[in-house]
Amino acid sequence: MPKNINITSPFTAKAGAQSEKYLFDGFCELLTRVLFALEEEEWAQEAGWDIAFRTSVADADAAWKLVALQADELIRVSPLSSSDLLLRRMAGLIKRAVSAATVGAICDIHAKAMECRLQASQALPAAVHDLAFEAEACLEQMFEHAHACEARGIDDSILPLAA
């Protein structure tokens, strides 16, 4: 009687789980950095971008550069599951939004994020759906902030966010 035996290397499964956990944790950190950068941007704007507050402008620029670096790092991780793929795509959209040169481009990126989130499988874990929703909300905030700056005539200093 033939026996079907499947052998799985514990190292492969463990490496896959670590990669998935790394992407999930890294994406959580990315969203935290985006929210921090938006907060720095608002604070610098409220300060009036005055020369006396030059450090606030530098802090906002540095915060966006950290967002771009974190997103770039996540994009390089190979997705092992559909959850990983969704988070990786959302990280890519955040990276594109940070380096967008126009408010219209950020609007298009936000629409793409909404499309990606809505097309994602409903079988994905709720935590992944929540992160995708939060990423979409962050992109919407980025668009609203850039749009408000454009309306006030400060668009030259606001885009791209991570120059």
Steps between C-alpha positions, in 0.01 A plus 500: 500500500665825386528779750494863400739689718550870467808641660511866576805667625429680828747764393301584187174534690669702772672728246167556325326584825781739595481673163121539533534631856776737388281641224202540732706664777689713250175620348369595844818702550456659156149619586627639829770690312244639252281626783803651673610670176152644447506630857843657446378654175197654673711629787751659263220658300337642813838644593480695175813348346682787667880514500484487880340156464740365238548186710128420470527508122807277514316262735208475258736432208687238701173334602393464134841364404466236772157408360652459153787288635266276701266454202796421274620237746158333507472502121817291480351220713371214284133432574429146618123532532213711375517694828865582430414600145231745611727660761787519253276668239374749755860578605581560133208741469611688810850525354357638175285751689794627701696564181203632298557835334135607474189491711320325214754219512431448871127491422560231236716300743226522763248368246735212417536419872123490536480269199771268639328482837159429353636231265684320780365163599250505784677189632798709611537551875306792645823658623631519142175656379522751785856594403400543136210721608734708719747534212221624277396748771862622526513553124175695521650719774810555287279609211290731719811658650667553162174634355461746789860615455445543128189709566702725733777538243766299683506212252861565396625414847271203560551266201672266468475425868828307515709711269 
